[in-house]
Amino acid sequence: MRKLLLLSLLPLIIFSQKIIETDIFTVNYSEKLEQPLWLEYDIFCIDGDYKRSGMGFKKFEGVHTSDALDYKYNVWDKGHLAPAATFDCSENMLLQTFTYINCALQHSKLNRGPWASLERYERKLAESYDVSVRIDLIFDNESIILPTGATVPDYFVKTINYNDKSIKVKFPNSDVSGVSWDAFLIEE
């Protein structure tokens, strides 16, 4: 029954997708879920220091996205997928990370814990290698749908490619505080 329901939702998800290319990332965004389905970026800014103070998330013109209400009074952070700290070489690059097409409903303990630690690790890799990253958001028919309409991802799968190697990590979208990112490795 669960597979049948997911298959019945598939046309809604497929027809409400938009692939959007920015200067720093490409995203496949689902207007139905109000969340990205996947996002890809290359790390090419390794020594930026532009400050993000005062920047807030903005809507992306022409795309029905989540908004500030989806993140209010709950455990969900506006989790950057293309990290602000990875694109702080210019104001323009940094501003591009502060759009709702680049964030997901991410548990605060994941976002500020192992997710942030893995972002630091991929930036460290970029000091020596060309690094490309893909993040897939996993949903199913039991995914939480907030009263505001946005759907909460169940998992995040991050694949980091560098030097003909790859690291694949699958994070549950839950409180994983105190757990190292490498505990979620599924492929190295």
PDB file of C-alpha atoms in Angstrom, residues 14-169:
ATOM      1  CA  ILE A  14       7.432  15.151 -11.090  1.00  0.00           C
ATOM      2  CA  PHE A  15       5.243  17.824 -12.654  1.00  0.00           C
ATOM      3  CA  SER A  16       5.945  20.321  -9.911  1.00  0.00           C
ATOM      4  CA  GLN A  17       9.745  20.189 -10.299  1.00  0.00           C
ATOM      5  CA  LYS A  18      11.987  22.921 -11.599  1.00  0.00           C
ATOM      6  CA  ILE A  19      15.665  22.565 -12.379  1.00  0.00           C
ATOM      7  CA  ILE A  20      17.323  25.870 -11.598  1.00  0.00           C
ATOM      8  CA  GLU A  21      20.929  26.762 -12.319  1.00  0.00           C
ATOM      9  CA  THR A  22      22.553  29.576 -10.401  1.00  0.00           C
ATOM     10  CA  ASP A  23      26.149  30.769 -10.547  1.00  0.00           C
ATOM     11  CA  ILE A  24      27.076  28.496  -7.647  1.00  0.00           C
ATOM     12  CA  PHE A  25      24.678  25.516  -7.615  1.00  0.00           C
ATOM     13  CA  THR A  26      22.082  23.574  -9.587  1.00  0.00           C
ATOM     14  CA  VAL A  27      18.930  22.466  -7.820  1.00  0.00           C
ATOM     15  CA  ASN A  28      15.933  20.315  -8.693  1.00  0.00           C
ATOM     16  CA  TYR A  29      13.166  21.967  -6.674  1.00  0.00           C
ATOM     17  CA  SER A  30       9.737  20.493  -5.950  1.00  0.00           C
ATOM     18  CA  GLU A  31       7.068  23.157  -5.637  1.00  0.00           C
ATOM     19  CA  LYS A  32       4.649  20.476  -4.388  1.00  0.00           C
ATOM     20  CA  LEU A  33       6.926  19.504  -1.485  1.00  0.00           C
ATOM     21  CA  GLU A  34       8.265  23.056  -1.106  1.00  0.00           C
ATOM     22  CA  GLN A  35      11.727  21.507  -0.795  1.00  0.00           C
ATOM     23  CA  PRO A  36      14.655  20.659  -3.046  1.00  0.00           C
ATOM     24  CA  LEU A  37      14.843  17.094  -4.370  1.00  0.00           C
ATOM     25  CA  TRP A  38      18.559  17.384  -5.051  1.00  0.00           C
ATOM     26  CA  LEU A  39      21.233  20.039  -5.254  1.00  0.00           C
ATOM     27  CA  GLU A  40      24.750  20.005  -6.733  1.00  0.00           C
ATOM     28  CA  TYR A  41      27.702  22.348  -6.341  1.00  0.00           C
ATOM     29  CA  ASP A  42      31.452  22.505  -6.858  1.00  0.00           C
ATOM     30  CA  ILE A  43      33.696  24.058  -4.263  1.00  0.00           C
ATOM     31  CA  PHE A  44      35.703  26.828  -5.891  1.00  0.00           C
ATOM     32  CA  CYS A  45      35.843  29.372  -3.089  1.00  0.00           C
ATOM     33  CA  ILE A  46      38.184  28.185  -0.355  1.00  0.00           C
ATOM     34  CA  ASP A  47      39.493  31.347   1.215  1.00  0.00           C
ATOM     35  CA  GLY A  48      36.543  33.719   1.409  1.00  0.00           C
ATOM     36  CA  ASP A  49      35.783  35.822   4.421  1.00  0.00           C
ATOM     37  CA  TYR A  50      32.773  37.879   3.396  1.00  0.00           C
ATOM     38  CA  LYS A  51      30.475  38.260   6.412  1.00  0.00           C
ATOM     39  CA  ARG A  52      26.862  37.079   6.317  1.00  0.00           C
ATOM     40  CA  SER A  53      25.549  39.224   9.150  1.00  0.00           C
ATOM     41  CA  GLY A  54      22.187  40.743   8.353  1.00  0.00           C
ATOM     42  CA  MET A  55      21.415  38.331   5.512  1.00  0.00           C
ATOM     43  CA  GLY A  56      18.107  36.521   5.575  1.00  0.00           C
ATOM     44  CA  PHE A  57      16.515  33.923   3.330  1.00  0.00           C
ATOM     45  CA  LYS A  58      14.586  35.240   0.343  1.00  0.00           C
ATOM     46  CA  LYS A  59      12.081  33.776  -2.069  1.00  0.00           C
ATOM     47  CA  PHE A  60      13.366  32.846  -5.525  1.00  0.00           C
ATOM     48  CA  GLU A  61      11.403  34.592  -8.260  1.00  0.00           C
ATOM     49  CA  GLY A  62       9.049  32.324 -10.196  1.00  0.00           C
ATOM     50  CA  VAL A  63       9.258  29.360  -7.807  1.00  0.00           C
ATOM     51  CA  HIS A  64       6.732  28.380  -5.124  1.00  0.00           C
ATOM     52  CA  THR A  65       8.974  27.561  -2.144  1.00  0.00           C
ATOM     53  CA  SER A  66       8.853  27.160   1.579  1.00  0.00           C
ATOM     54  CA  ASP A  67       9.048  30.389   3.565  1.00  0.00           C
ATOM     55  CA  ALA A  68       9.830  31.715   7.035  1.00  0.00           C
ATOM     56  CA  LEU A  69       6.573  30.362   8.517  1.00  0.00           C
ATOM     57  CA  ASP A  70       7.651  26.771   7.791  1.00  0.00           C
ATOM     58  CA  TYR A  71      10.626  27.212  10.143  1.00  0.00           C
ATOM     59  CA  LYS A  72       8.880  29.091  12.945  1.00  0.00           C
ATOM     60  CA  TYR A  73       8.394  27.573  16.427  1.00  0.00           C
ATOM     61  CA  ASN A  74       9.701  24.092  15.603  1.00  0.00           C
ATOM     62  CA  VAL A  75      12.930  22.055  15.494  1.00  0.00           C
ATOM     63  CA  TRP A  76      13.559  22.674  11.789  1.00  0.00           C
ATOM     64  CA  ASP A  77      16.444  24.915  10.751  1.00  0.00           C
ATOM     65  CA  LYS A  78      16.785  26.578   7.374  1.00  0.00           C
ATOM     66  CA  GLY A  79      19.562  24.146   6.514  1.00  0.00           C
ATOM     67  CA  HIS A  80      21.760  25.492   3.731  1.00  0.00           C
ATOM     68  CA  LEU A  81      22.429  22.827   1.130  1.00  0.00           C
ATOM     69  CA  ALA A  82      25.093  24.852  -0.702  1.00  0.00           C
ATOM     70  CA  PRO A  83      26.769  26.136   2.479  1.00  0.00           C
ATOM     71  CA  ALA A  84      27.133  29.861   3.095  1.00  0.00           C
ATOM     72  CA  ALA A  85      30.644  29.301   4.493  1.00  0.00           C
ATOM     73  CA  THR A  86      31.651  27.594   1.237  1.00  0.00           C
ATOM     74  CA  PHE A  87      30.548  30.566  -0.881  1.00  0.00           C
ATOM     75  CA  ASP A  88      31.692  33.557   1.146  1.00  0.00           C
ATOM     76  CA  CYS A  89      34.122  34.884  -1.509  1.00  0.00           C
ATOM     77  CA  SER A  90      31.758  37.681  -2.533  1.00  0.00           C
ATOM     78  CA  GLU A  91      28.524  39.275  -1.435  1.00  0.00           C
ATOM     79  CA  ASN A  92      26.797  38.021  -4.602  1.00  0.00           C
ATOM     80  CA  MET A  93      27.839  34.396  -4.022  1.00  0.00           C
ATOM     81  CA  LEU A  94      26.853  34.537  -0.386  1.00  0.00           C
ATOM     82  CA  LEU A  95      23.474  36.095  -1.190  1.00  0.00           C
ATOM     83  CA  GLN A  96      22.745  33.227  -3.600  1.00  0.00           C
ATOM     84  CA  THR A  97      23.008  30.780  -0.707  1.00  0.00           C
ATOM     85  CA  PHE A  98      20.289  32.680   1.179  1.00  0.00           C
ATOM     86  CA  THR A  99      17.352  31.616  -0.997  1.00  0.00           C
ATOM     87  CA  TYR A 100      14.629  29.127  -0.147  1.00  0.00           C
ATOM     88  CA  ILE A 101      15.610  27.008  -3.162  1.00  0.00           C
ATOM     89  CA  ASN A 102      18.890  26.351  -1.320  1.00  0.00           C
ATOM     90  CA  CYS A 103      17.553  25.366   2.062  1.00  0.00           C
ATOM     91  CA  ALA A 104      15.698  22.439   3.513  1.00  0.00           C
ATOM     92  CA  LEU A 105      13.735  21.707   6.638  1.00  0.00           C
ATOM     93  CA  GLN A 106      16.645  20.197   8.544  1.00  0.00           C
ATOM     94  CA  HIS A 107      16.567  19.148  12.196  1.00  0.00           C
ATOM     95  CA  SER A 108      18.546  21.744  14.150  1.00  0.00           C
ATOM     96  CA  LYS A 109      20.671  19.066  15.885  1.00  0.00           C
ATOM     97  CA  LEU A 110      21.664  17.629  12.485  1.00  0.00           C
ATOM     98  CA  ASN A 111      22.272  21.024  10.862  1.00  0.00           C
ATOM     99  CA  ARG A 112      24.431  22.360  13.690  1.00  0.00           C
ATOM    100  CA  GLY A 113      26.106  19.027  14.431  1.00  0.00           C
ATOM    101  CA  PRO A 114      27.360  16.358  12.035  1.00  0.00           C
ATOM    102  CA  TRP A 115      26.095  18.212   8.931  1.00  0.00           C
ATOM    103  CA  ALA A 116      28.167  21.304   9.776  1.00  0.00           C
ATOM    104  CA  SER A 117      31.156  19.116  10.610  1.00  0.00           C
ATOM    105  CA  LEU A 118      30.952  17.384   7.212  1.00  0.00           C
ATOM    106  CA  GLU A 119      30.748  20.783   5.485  1.00  0.00           C
ATOM    107  CA  ARG A 120      34.003  21.776   7.205  1.00  0.00           C
ATOM    108  CA  TYR A 121      35.569  18.494   6.082  1.00  0.00           C
ATOM    109  CA  GLU A 122      34.599  19.011   2.428  1.00  0.00           C
ATOM    110  CA  ARG A 123      36.085  22.542   2.523  1.00  0.00           C
ATOM    111  CA  LYS A 124      39.294  21.045   3.925  1.00  0.00           C
ATOM    112  CA  LEU A 125      39.349  18.534   1.035  1.00  0.00           C
ATOM    113  CA  ALA A 126      38.957  21.450  -1.403  1.00  0.00           C
ATOM    114  CA  GLU A 127      42.284  22.856  -0.233  1.00  0.00           C
ATOM    115  CA  SER A 128      43.980  19.931  -2.031  1.00  0.00           C
ATOM    116  CA  TYR A 129      41.442  18.575  -4.536  1.00  0.00           C
ATOM    117  CA  ASP A 130      38.669  19.577  -6.920  1.00  0.00           C
ATOM    118  CA  VAL A 131      35.528  18.805  -4.944  1.00  0.00           C
ATOM    119  CA  SER A 132      31.976  18.370  -6.211  1.00  0.00           C
ATOM    120  CA  VAL A 133      29.006  17.679  -3.981  1.00  0.00           C
ATOM    121  CA  ARG A 134      25.515  16.309  -4.561  1.00  0.00           C
ATOM    122  CA  ILE A 135      22.805  16.232  -1.918  1.00  0.00           C
ATOM    123  CA  ASP A 136      19.692  14.100  -2.419  1.00  0.00           C
ATOM    124  CA  LEU A 137      16.696  14.638  -0.165  1.00  0.00           C
ATOM    125  CA  ILE A 138      14.650  11.525   0.540  1.00  0.00           C
ATOM    126  CA  PHE A 139      10.886  11.672   1.090  1.00  0.00           C
ATOM    127  CA  ASP A 140       8.225   8.982   1.329  1.00  0.00           C
ATOM    128  CA  ASN A 141       4.480   8.837   1.830  1.00  0.00           C
ATOM    129  CA  GLU A 142       4.980   9.059   5.609  1.00  0.00           C
ATOM    130  CA  SER A 143       7.068  12.237   5.460  1.00  0.00           C
ATOM    131  CA  ILE A 144       5.855  14.943   7.811  1.00  0.00           C
ATOM    132  CA  ILE A 145       3.824  17.658   6.116  1.00  0.00           C
ATOM    133  CA  LEU A 146       3.772  20.813   8.184  1.00  0.00           C
ATOM    134  CA  PRO A 147       0.506  22.742   8.717  1.00  0.00           C
ATOM    135  CA  THR A 148       2.089  25.454   6.533  1.00  0.00           C
ATOM    136  CA  GLY A 149       2.313  22.987   3.601  1.00  0.00           C
ATOM    137  CA  ALA A 150       6.033  22.167   3.362  1.00  0.00           C
ATOM    138  CA  THR A 151       7.149  18.532   3.506  1.00  0.00           C
ATOM    139  CA  VAL A 152      10.002  17.536   5.814  1.00  0.00           C
ATOM    140  CA  PRO A 153      12.702  15.327   4.237  1.00  0.00           C
ATOM    141  CA  ASP A 154      13.275  11.992   5.992  1.00  0.00           C
ATOM    142  CA  TYR A 155      16.938  11.677   4.989  1.00  0.00           C
ATOM    143  CA  PHE A 156      19.751  13.612   3.354  1.00  0.00           C
ATOM    144  CA  VAL A 157      22.262  11.711   1.229  1.00  0.00           C
ATOM    145  CA  LYS A 158      25.430  13.686   0.549  1.00  0.00           C
ATOM    146  CA  THR A 159      27.958  12.467  -2.004  1.00  0.00           C
ATOM    147  CA  ILE A 160      31.336  14.185  -2.075  1.00  0.00           C
ATOM    148  CA  ASN A 161      33.544  13.496  -5.098  1.00  0.00           C
ATOM    149  CA  TYR A 162      37.254  14.319  -5.073  1.00  0.00           C
ATOM    150  CA  ASN A 163      40.445  12.930  -6.611  1.00  0.00           C
ATOM    151  CA  ASP A 164      38.602  10.002  -8.291  1.00  0.00           C
ATOM    152  CA  LYS A 165      37.182   9.042  -4.896  1.00  0.00           C
ATOM    153  CA  SER A 166      33.805   9.543  -3.328  1.00  0.00           C
ATOM    154  CA  ILE A 167      32.284   9.625   0.120  1.00  0.00           C
ATOM    155  CA  LYS A 168      28.571   8.971   0.559  1.00  0.00           C
ATOM    156  CA  VAL A 169      26.818   9.789   3.813  1.00  0.00           C
TER     157      VAL A 169
END
